[in-house]
PDB file of C-alpha atoms and ligand atoms in Angstrom:
ATOM      1  CA  MET X   1      49.708   8.149  31.443  1.00 46.00           C
ATOM      2  CA  PRO X   2      50.489   6.838  28.087  1.00 49.00           C
ATOM      3  CA  SER X   3      54.162   7.376  27.266  1.00 51.00           C
ATOM      4  CA  THR X   4      56.100   7.432  23.534  1.00 50.00           C
ATOM      5  CA  HIS X   5      59.593   6.069  24.074  1.00 56.00           C
ATOM      6  CA  ALA X   6      58.396   2.812  23.351  1.00 68.00           C
ATOM      7  CA  GLN X   7      60.049   2.502  19.983  1.00 81.00           C
ATOM      8  CA  ALA X   8      61.917  -0.506  19.565  1.00 90.00           C
ATOM      9  CA  PRO X   9      61.792  -3.615  18.794  1.00 91.00           C
ATOM     10  CA  PRO X  10      61.517  -6.844  22.143  1.00 92.00           C
ATOM     11  CA  PRO X  11      64.598  -8.555  21.731  1.00 89.00           C
ATOM     12  CA  ARG X  12      64.787 -12.457  22.245  1.00 89.00           C
ATOM     13  CA  LEU X  13      63.142 -14.004  25.817  1.00 91.00           C
ATOM     14  CA  GLU X  14      64.946 -14.775  27.573  1.00 88.00           C
ATOM     15  CA  LEU X  15      63.336 -17.093  29.954  1.00 93.00           C
ATOM     16  CA  PRO X  16      62.341 -20.717  28.435  1.00 95.00           C
ATOM     17  CA  LEU X  17      58.083 -20.256  26.284  1.00 96.00           C
ATOM     18  CA  THR X  18      56.402 -21.939  29.880  1.00 96.00           C
ATOM     19  CA  ARG X  19      57.366 -19.392  31.853  1.00 97.00           C
ATOM     20  CA  TYR X  20      55.570 -16.390  30.008  1.00 97.00           C
ATOM     21  CA  ALA X  21      51.410 -15.867  30.474  1.00 98.00           C
ATOM     22  CA  TRP X  22      50.880 -14.618  26.195  1.00 98.00           C
ATOM     23  CA  PHE X  23      48.066 -12.476  26.201  1.00 98.00           C
ATOM     24  CA  PHE X  24      46.896 -11.412  22.314  1.00 98.00           C
ATOM     25  CA  ASP X  25      44.807  -8.744  21.157  1.00 98.00           C
ATOM     26  CA  PHE X  26      43.246  -9.914  17.892  1.00 98.00           C
ATOM     27  CA  ASP X  27      42.357  -6.999  15.543  1.00 97.00           C
ATOM     28  CA  GLY X  28      45.442  -5.124  14.108  1.00 97.00           C
ATOM     29  CA  THR X  29      46.942  -7.387  16.904  1.00 98.00           C
ATOM     30  CA  LEU X  30      46.916 -10.617  15.232  1.00 98.00           C
ATOM     31  CA  ALA X  31      44.778  -9.761  12.661  1.00 98.00           C
ATOM     32  CA  GLU X  32      44.708  -6.681  10.354  1.00 97.00           C
ATOM     33  CA  LEU X  33      42.503  -4.039  10.242  1.00 95.00           C
ATOM     34  CA  GLN X  34      39.723  -3.981   7.107  1.00 94.00           C
ATOM     35  CA  ALA X  35      38.044  -1.344   5.643  1.00 89.00           C
ATOM     36  CA  ARG X  36      35.312  -3.584   7.978  1.00 90.00           C
ATOM     37  CA  PRO X  37      35.335  -4.786  10.799  1.00 91.00           C
ATOM     38  CA  ASP X  38      33.659  -8.550  10.077  1.00 92.00           C
ATOM     39  CA  ARG X  39      36.236  -8.321   6.434  1.00 94.00           C
ATOM     40  CA  VAL X  40      38.948  -8.990   8.968  1.00 96.00           C
ATOM     41  CA  SER X  41      40.662 -12.901   9.041  1.00 97.00           C
ATOM     42  CA  LEU X  42      43.429 -14.746  10.543  1.00 97.00           C
ATOM     43  CA  PRO X  43      46.192 -16.324   8.059  1.00 95.00           C
ATOM     44  CA  ALA X  44      46.540 -19.631   8.429  1.00 96.00           C
ATOM     45  CA  ALA X  45      50.280 -19.149   9.413  1.00 96.00           C
ATOM     46  CA  ARG X  46      49.481 -16.332  12.083  1.00 97.00           C
ATOM     47  CA  LYS X  47      46.595 -20.187  14.026  1.00 97.00           C
ATOM     48  CA  GLY X  48      49.808 -22.369  12.907  1.00 97.00           C
ATOM     49  CA  LEU X  49      52.337 -20.021  15.058  1.00 97.00           C
ATOM     50  CA  LEU X  50      49.559 -19.848  17.556  1.00 98.00           C
ATOM     51  CA  ARG X  51      48.956 -23.288  17.694  1.00 97.00           C
ATOM     52  CA  ARG X  52      52.480 -24.144  18.248  1.00 97.00           C
ATOM     53  CA  LEU X  53      52.341 -20.977  20.740  1.00 97.00           C
ATOM     54  CA  GLN X  54      49.774 -22.793  22.881  1.00 97.00           C
ATOM     55  CA  ALA X  55      51.790 -26.300  22.455  1.00 97.00           C
ATOM     56  CA  ALA X  56      55.074 -24.540  23.705  1.00 96.00           C
ATOM     57  CA  SER X  57      53.667 -23.017  26.731  1.00 96.00           C
ATOM     58  CA  GLY X  58      51.031 -25.411  27.942  1.00 96.00           C
ATOM     59  CA  GLY X  59      48.503 -23.925  27.517  1.00 97.00           C
ATOM     60  CA  ALA X  60      48.523 -19.865  28.568  1.00 98.00           C
ATOM     61  CA  VAL X  61      47.482 -18.177  25.538  1.00 98.00           C
ATOM     62  CA  ALA X  62      44.873 -16.277  26.002  1.00 98.00           C
ATOM     63  CA  ILE X  63      42.989 -13.431  24.016  1.00 98.00           C
ATOM     64  CA  LEU X  64      42.004 -10.030  24.789  1.00 98.00           C
ATOM     65  CA  THR X  65      39.074  -8.418  22.656  1.00 97.00           C
ATOM     66  CA  GLY X  66      37.624  -5.973  21.863  1.00 93.00           C
ATOM     67  CA  ARG X  67      34.670  -8.683  19.731  1.00 95.00           C
ATOM     68  CA  SER X  68      31.886 -10.674  21.386  1.00 93.00           C
ATOM     69  CA  LEU X  69      32.777 -13.602  22.178  1.00 94.00           C
ATOM     70  CA  GLU X  70      29.986 -14.969  19.244  1.00 93.00           C
ATOM     71  CA  ASP X  71      32.437 -13.111  17.167  1.00 95.00           C
ATOM     72  CA  LEU X  72      35.602 -14.122  17.757  1.00 97.00           C
ATOM     73  CA  GLN X  73      35.289 -18.041  17.898  1.00 95.00           C
ATOM     74  CA  PRO X  74      34.766 -18.316  14.422  1.00 96.00           C
ATOM     75  CA  LEU X  75      37.564 -16.435  13.092  1.00 97.00           C
ATOM     76  CA  ILE X  76      40.039 -18.322  15.707  1.00 97.00           C
ATOM     77  CA  ALA X  77      38.859 -22.212  14.447  1.00 96.00           C
ATOM     78  CA  PRO X  78      39.934 -24.403  14.871  1.00 96.00           C
ATOM     79  CA  LEU X  79      41.539 -22.970  18.286  1.00 96.00           C
ATOM     80  CA  ARG X  80      39.710 -23.227  21.018  1.00 94.00           C
ATOM     81  CA  LEU X  81      41.967 -20.768  23.438  1.00 96.00           C
ATOM     82  CA  PRO X  82      40.555 -18.275  26.208  1.00 96.00           C
ATOM     83  CA  CYS X  83      39.517 -15.292  25.912  1.00 96.00           C
ATOM     84  CA  ALA X  84      38.109 -12.160  27.271  1.00 96.00           C
ATOM     85  CA  GLY X  85      35.521 -10.951  24.955  1.00 94.00           C
ATOM     86  CA  MET X  86      33.611  -7.540  24.581  1.00 91.00           C
ATOM     87  CA  HIS X  87      37.266  -5.306  26.049  1.00 90.00           C
ATOM     88  CA  GLY X  88      37.053  -7.875  29.699  1.00 91.00           C
ATOM     89  CA  LEU X  89      33.148  -7.782  29.979  1.00 89.00           C
ATOM     90  CA  GLN X  90      32.728 -11.726  28.288  1.00 92.00           C
ATOM     91  CA  LEU X  91      35.611 -13.828  30.035  1.00 93.00           C
ATOM     92  CA  HIS X  92      35.417 -17.671  28.745  1.00 93.00           C
ATOM     93  CA  ILE X  93      37.877 -20.320  30.309  1.00 90.00           C
ATOM     94  CA  ALA X  94      37.761 -23.882  30.680  1.00 83.00           C
ATOM     95  CA  ASP X  95      34.456 -23.806  28.639  1.00 82.00           C
ATOM     96  CA  ARG X  96      32.192 -21.680  30.475  1.00 86.00           C
ATOM     97  CA  THR X  97      31.228 -17.995  29.814  1.00 85.00           C
ATOM     98  CA  ARG X  98      30.623 -15.871  32.461  1.00 83.00           C
ATOM     99  CA  MET X  99      29.400 -11.858  32.151  1.00 81.00           C
ATOM    100  CA  ALA X 100      31.705  -9.562  34.280  1.00 77.00           C
ATOM    101  CA  ALA X 101      28.531  -7.425  34.029  1.00 70.00           C
ATOM    102  CA  THR X 102      24.687  -7.967  32.932  1.00 73.00           C
ATOM    103  CA  ALA X 103      25.042  -4.002  31.980  1.00 81.00           C
ATOM    104  CA  ARG X 104      22.143  -3.351  29.132  1.00 89.00           C
ATOM    105  CA  LEU X 105      21.958  -0.574  26.976  1.00 93.00           C
ATOM    106  CA  PRO X 106      18.369   1.612  27.101  1.00 93.00           C
ATOM    107  CA  TYR X 107      15.705  -0.054  23.906  1.00 94.00           C
ATOM    108  CA  THR X 108      16.033   3.914  22.816  1.00 95.00           C
ATOM    109  CA  VAL X 109      20.227   4.290  22.758  1.00 96.00           C
ATOM    110  CA  LEU X 110      20.208   0.872  20.603  1.00 96.00           C
ATOM    111  CA  ALA X 111      17.679   1.936  18.568  1.00 96.00           C
ATOM    112  CA  ARG X 112      19.183   6.161  18.672  1.00 97.00           C
ATOM    113  CA  LEU X 113      21.984   4.190  17.450  1.00 97.00           C
ATOM    114  CA  GLN X 114      20.742   2.495  14.603  1.00 97.00           C
ATOM    115  CA  ASP X 115      19.618   5.656  12.985  1.00 97.00           C
ATOM    116  CA  LEU X 116      23.502   6.965  13.580  1.00 97.00           C
ATOM    117  CA  ALA X 117      24.300   4.816  11.216  1.00 97.00           C
ATOM    118  CA  GLU X 118      21.115   4.762   8.740  1.00 97.00           C
ATOM    119  CA  CYS X 119      21.802   8.492   8.622  1.00 96.00           C
ATOM    120  CA  HIS X 120      25.594   8.400   8.006  1.00 96.00           C
ATOM    121  CA  PRO X 121      26.637   6.632   5.100  1.00 96.00           C
ATOM    122  CA  GLY X 122      29.210   4.142   5.938  1.00 95.00           C
ATOM    123  CA  VAL X 123      29.205   4.189   9.082  1.00 97.00           C
ATOM    124  CA  LEU X 124      28.468   0.030  10.663  1.00 96.00           C
ATOM    125  CA  LEU X 125      26.832  -0.336  13.715  1.00 96.00           C
ATOM    126  CA  GLU X 126      27.665  -4.038  15.595  1.00 94.00           C
ATOM    127  CA  ASN X 127      25.902  -3.875  18.643  1.00 92.00           C
ATOM    128  CA  LYS X 128      26.860  -6.482  21.165  1.00 89.00           C
ATOM    129  CA  GLY X 129      23.997  -8.692  22.402  1.00 84.00           C
ATOM    130  CA  GLU X 130      22.997  -5.449  23.861  1.00 85.00           C
ATOM    131  CA  CYS X 131      24.768  -5.188  26.334  1.00 90.00           C
ATOM    132  CA  ALA X 132      27.398  -2.624  24.632  1.00 91.00           C
ATOM    133  CA  ALA X 133      27.856  -0.997  21.363  1.00 95.00           C
ATOM    134  CA  ALA X 134      29.991   0.380  18.829  1.00 95.00           C
ATOM    135  CA  LEU X 135      29.649   2.732  15.350  1.00 97.00           C
ATOM    136  CA  HIS X 136      32.208   1.817  13.491  1.00 96.00           C
ATOM    137  CA  TYR X 137      33.263   5.169  10.906  1.00 96.00           C
ATOM    138  CA  ARG X 138      36.753   3.544   8.980  1.00 95.00           C
ATOM    139  CA  GLN X 139      35.169   4.080   5.551  1.00 95.00           C
ATOM    140  CA  ALA X 140      33.473   7.538   7.134  1.00 95.00           C
ATOM    141  CA  PRO X 141      36.198   9.641   8.696  1.00 96.00           C
ATOM    142  CA  HIS X 142      34.697  12.651   7.862  1.00 97.00           C
ATOM    143  CA  HIS X 143      31.995  11.131  10.807  1.00 96.00           C
ATOM    144  CA  ALA X 144      34.271  10.918  13.310  1.00 96.00           C
ATOM    145  CA  SER X 145      33.188  13.809  15.172  1.00 97.00           C
ATOM    146  CA  ALA X 146      29.802  13.952  15.267  1.00 97.00           C
ATOM    147  CA  LEU X 147      29.860  10.322  15.031  1.00 97.00           C
ATOM    148  CA  GLU X 148      31.676  11.025  18.689  1.00 97.00           C
ATOM    149  CA  ALA X 149      29.090  14.434  20.276  1.00 97.00           C
ATOM    150  CA  ALA X 150      26.032  12.481  19.734  1.00 97.00           C
ATOM    151  CA  MET X 151      27.594   9.634  21.541  1.00 97.00           C
ATOM    152  CA  GLN X 152      28.305  11.830  24.458  1.00 96.00           C
ATOM    153  CA  ALA X 153      25.057  13.025  24.515  1.00 97.00           C
ATOM    154  CA  LEU X 154      24.022   9.248  24.882  1.00 96.00           C
ATOM    155  CA  LEU X 155      26.080   9.227  27.875  1.00 95.00           C
ATOM    156  CA  PRO X 156      23.951  10.545  30.545  1.00 95.00           C
ATOM    157  CA  THR X 157      21.297   8.024  29.556  1.00 94.00           C
ATOM    158  CA  CYS X 158      23.866   5.116  30.046  1.00 94.00           C
ATOM    159  CA  ASN X 159      24.342   4.129  34.023  1.00 91.00           C
ATOM    160  CA  GLY X 160      27.176   2.981  34.752  1.00 91.00           C
ATOM    161  CA  TYR X 161      28.590   2.899  30.879  1.00 93.00           C
ATOM    162  CA  GLU X 162      31.344   5.271  29.448  1.00 93.00           C
ATOM    163  CA  LEU X 163      32.425   6.237  26.355  1.00 96.00           C
ATOM    164  CA  LEU X 164      35.506   3.739  24.281  1.00 92.00           C
ATOM    165  CA  HIS X 165      37.380   6.189  21.856  1.00 92.00           C
ATOM    166  CA  GLY X 166      39.668   3.195  19.475  1.00 90.00           C
ATOM    167  CA  LYS X 167      40.979   2.915  15.596  1.00 90.00           C
ATOM    168  CA  CYS X 168      37.671   3.996  13.771  1.00 94.00           C
ATOM    169  CA  VAL X 169      35.428   2.569  16.240  1.00 95.00           C
ATOM    170  CA  LEU X 170      33.084   4.831  19.617  1.00 96.00           C
ATOM    171  CA  GLU X 171      31.727   2.236  21.544  1.00 95.00           C
ATOM    172  CA  LEU X 172      28.974   2.161  24.942  1.00 95.00           C
ATOM    173  CA  ARG X 173      30.541  -0.361  27.007  1.00 90.00           C
ATOM    174  CA  PRO X 174      29.606  -0.803  31.301  1.00 90.00           C
ATOM    175  CA  ALA X 175      32.576   0.777  32.829  1.00 89.00           C
ATOM    176  CA  SER X 176      33.330  -1.639  35.485  1.00 85.00           C
ATOM    177  CA  ALA X 177      34.972  -4.232  32.909  1.00 84.00           C
ATOM    178  CA  SER X 178      38.164  -3.458  31.411  1.00 92.00           C
ATOM    179  CA  LYS X 179      41.147  -6.163  29.512  1.00 95.00           C
ATOM    180  CA  GLY X 180      43.787  -5.855  32.877  1.00 96.00           C
ATOM    181  CA  THR X 181      40.785  -6.395  35.109  1.00 92.00           C
ATOM    182  CA  ALA X 182      40.237 -10.150  31.416  1.00 94.00           C
ATOM    183  CA  LEU X 183      43.646 -10.197  32.367  1.00 97.00           C
ATOM    184  CA  ARG X 184      44.277 -10.374  36.013  1.00 95.00           C
ATOM    185  CA  LEU X 185      41.062 -12.618  36.559  1.00 93.00           C
ATOM    186  CA  LEU X 186      42.976 -15.193  33.535  1.00 95.00           C
ATOM    187  CA  MET X 187      46.798 -15.116  35.400  1.00 97.00           C
ATOM    188  CA  ARG X 188      44.862 -16.273  39.364  1.00 95.00           C
ATOM    189  CA  ASN X 189      43.643 -19.346  37.049  1.00 94.00           C
ATOM    190  CA  THR X 190      46.265 -22.459  35.639  1.00 94.00           C
ATOM    191  CA  PRO X 191      47.707 -23.018  33.715  1.00 96.00           C
ATOM    192  CA  PHE X 192      48.338 -18.563  33.857  1.00 97.00           C
ATOM    193  CA  LYS X 193      49.407 -19.030  37.268  1.00 96.00           C
ATOM    194  CA  ASP X 194      51.940 -17.745  38.582  1.00 96.00           C
ATOM    195  CA  ARG X 195      53.445 -16.503  35.398  1.00 98.00           C
ATOM    196  CA  ILE X 196      55.068 -13.314  33.649  1.00 97.00           C
ATOM    197  CA  PRO X 197      52.494 -12.335  31.315  1.00 98.00           C
ATOM    198  CA  LEU X 198      52.968 -11.023  28.172  1.00 98.00           C
ATOM    199  CA  CYS X 199      50.353  -8.934  26.647  1.00 98.00           C
ATOM    200  CA  VAL X 200      49.797  -7.497  23.207  1.00 98.00           C
ATOM    201  CA  GLY X 201      48.083  -4.467  21.515  1.00 98.00           C
ATOM    202  CA  ASP X 202      47.109  -2.072  19.134  1.00 97.00           C
ATOM    203  CA  ASP X 203      44.908   0.124  20.709  1.00 94.00           C
ATOM    204  CA  ARG X 204      43.481   2.680  23.415  1.00 92.00           C
ATOM    205  CA  THR X 205      42.552   0.164  25.189  1.00 92.00           C
ATOM    206  CA  ASP X 206      45.408  -2.646  25.205  1.00 96.00           C
ATOM    207  CA  GLU X 207      46.952   0.360  27.502  1.00 96.00           C
ATOM    208  CA  ASP X 208      44.514  -1.252  30.763  1.00 95.00           C
ATOM    209  CA  GLY X 209      46.314  -5.348  29.026  1.00 97.00           C
ATOM    210  CA  PHE X 210      49.892  -3.565  30.032  1.00 97.00           C
ATOM    211  CA  ALA X 211      48.895  -1.063  32.664  1.00 97.00           C
ATOM    212  CA  ALA X 212      48.069  -4.844  34.548  1.00 97.00           C
ATOM    213  CA  ALA X 213      50.596  -7.336  32.846  1.00 98.00           C
ATOM    214  CA  GLN X 214      53.655  -4.325  33.892  1.00 96.00           C
ATOM    215  CA  ALA X 215      52.113  -4.376  37.144  1.00 97.00           C
ATOM    216  CA  LEU X 216      52.488  -7.657  38.005  1.00 97.00           C
ATOM    217  CA  GLY X 217      56.686  -7.210  36.629  1.00 96.00           C
ATOM    218  CA  GLY X 218      55.181  -8.856  32.552  1.00 97.00           C
ATOM    219  CA  ILE X 219      55.606  -6.639  29.302  1.00 95.00           C
ATOM    220  CA  GLY X 220      53.444  -4.183  27.081  1.00 97.00           C
ATOM    221  CA  ILE X 221      54.322  -5.338  23.623  1.00 97.00           C
ATOM    222  CA  LYS X 222      52.954  -2.269  21.521  1.00 97.00           C
ATOM    223  CA  ILE X 223      51.607  -2.686  18.172  1.00 97.00           C
ATOM    224  CA  GLY X 224      52.209   0.103  15.371  1.00 96.00           C
ATOM    225  CA  THR X 225      52.535   3.656  15.869  1.00 94.00           C
ATOM    226  CA  GLY X 226      50.592   6.419  18.981  1.00 92.00           C
ATOM    227  CA  ALA X 227      51.164   6.731  21.947  1.00 92.00           C
ATOM    228  CA  THR X 228      50.934   3.702  24.947  1.00 95.00           C
ATOM    229  CA  GLN X 229      52.987   2.666  28.118  1.00 94.00           C
ATOM    230  CA  GLY X 230      54.304  -0.561  26.829  1.00 95.00           C
ATOM    231  CA  GLN X 231      57.863  -1.328  27.156  1.00 94.00           C
ATOM    232  CA  TRP X 232      58.146  -2.595  23.794  1.00 95.00           C
ATOM    233  CA  ARG X 233      56.818  -2.275  19.653  1.00 96.00           C
ATOM    234  CA  LEU X 234      57.356  -3.914  16.317  1.00 97.00           C
ATOM    235  CA  ALA X 235      55.412  -2.815  13.555  1.00 97.00           C
ATOM    236  CA  ASP X 236      52.252  -4.406  12.264  1.00 98.00           C
ATOM    237  CA  PRO X 237      50.876  -7.771  12.382  1.00 98.00           C
ATOM    238  CA  SER X 238      52.354  -8.687  10.022  1.00 98.00           C
ATOM    239  CA  ALA X 239      55.590  -7.706  12.995  1.00 97.00           C
ATOM    240  CA  LEU X 240      54.609  -9.586  15.558  1.00 97.00           C
ATOM    241  CA  GLN X 241      54.467 -12.999  13.006  1.00 98.00           C
ATOM    242  CA  HIS X 242      57.676 -12.994  12.432  1.00 97.00           C
ATOM    243  CA  TRP X 243      59.067 -12.505  15.829  1.00 97.00           C
ATOM    244  CA  LEU X 244      56.593 -14.388  17.315  1.00 97.00           C
ATOM    245  CA  HIS X 245      58.032 -17.487  14.364  1.00 97.00           C
ATOM    246  CA  GLN X 246      61.557 -16.172  16.321  1.00 96.00           C
ATOM    247  CA  GLN X 247      60.451 -16.887  19.474  1.00 96.00           C
ATOM    248  CA  LEU X 248      59.626 -20.388  18.967  1.00 96.00           C
ATOM    249  CA  GLU X 249      62.346 -21.287  16.782  1.00 94.00           C
ATOM    250  CA  ALA X 250      64.475 -19.926  19.608  1.00 92.00           C
ATOM    251  CA  ALA X 251      62.768 -22.380  22.371  1.00 89.00           C
ATOM    252  CA  THR X 252      62.989 -25.318  19.467  1.00 85.00           C
ATOM    253  CA  HIS X 253      67.294 -24.731  19.331  1.00 83.00           C
ATOM    254  CA  ALA X 254      67.248 -24.444  23.068  1.00 80.00           C
ATOM    255  CA  ALA X 255      65.820 -27.739  23.568  1.00 73.00           C
ATOM    256  CA  ALA X 256      68.009 -29.247  20.594  1.00 66.00           C
ATOM    257  CA  PRO X 257      71.476 -31.115  22.220  1.00 61.00           C
ATOM    258  CA  VAL X 258      74.273 -26.736  22.336  1.00 53.00           C
ATOM    259  CA  SER X 259      75.992 -27.636  19.309  1.00 51.00           C
ATOM    260  CA  ALA X 260      80.610 -26.300  20.223  1.00 46.00           C
ATOM    261  CA  THR X 261      79.826 -23.846  18.461  1.00 48.00           C
ATOM    262  CA  ALA X 262      76.719 -21.615  19.586  1.00 47.00           C
ATOM    263  CA  ALA X 263      76.840 -18.371  19.052  1.00 49.00           C
ATOM    264  CA  PRO X 264      76.107 -16.486  21.882  1.00 46.00           C
ATOM    265  CA  PRO X 265      72.639 -15.169  22.167  1.00 49.00           C
ATOM    266  CA  ALA X 266      71.465 -11.991  21.521  1.00 51.00           C
ATOM    267  CA  SER X 267      70.563  -9.438  24.277  1.00 60.00           C
ATOM    268  CA  THR X 268      67.131 -10.711  25.695  1.00 63.00           C
ATOM    269  CA  ILE X 269      64.613  -9.514  28.124  1.00 65.00           C
TER     270      ILE X 269
HETATM  271 MG1  LIG T 301      43.218  -4.636  18.660  1.00 60.69          MG
END
């Protein structure tokens, strides 16, 4: 169960960056949340940091997102990274995309979700290739309970699906996939294999990633407020950017010749 004990920012990483496998959520973690998901973008400085991390870690950087991969990839371009989309339903590695399940939402359910979006001003439907669908209500939070009740009522007609509660989003998604299963799958592949997984995320579905990372001896870093089972916490995507920059700078300096006057290292993990 999530706990709230993780309040401190992560200290400096103890081992070389090539010893870790890096897993990042996208919205609310690498990129700031916006009123509409189609207005989210990744600042150029963060793309630059991810590119540096990709090089410094030997390519062991992946994105675990609730977005579909078709939606995500233009947002991270020109970077090409292993990714899990739709909370683990899609997996893209070594230029191949695979699906964890072939489930489809009944068209009657998709039609009902479309009706709900049209009847509740400010609510947006995100249809993820008919495998999953989400209603976003960040612009109309007063509709949250009505939308949740309506989507709960649809669940019995969606065999094998569950209702996910995210930050101002409700989603019907196949229950067989999660960010945890995606992380475990990626960890079986080069270059992630035999490394320490480090998972960073801001929302409830990231808790599955934290649990999987920590079960493999790794690290979970929660972004923002809220209960979590991650061991460490950073305030927002800007704080993550700063911390990543520090890790890359420390790695660069560690690779440089040692100065006789170098300060002793701060606490590490
Ligand atoms: Mg997120």
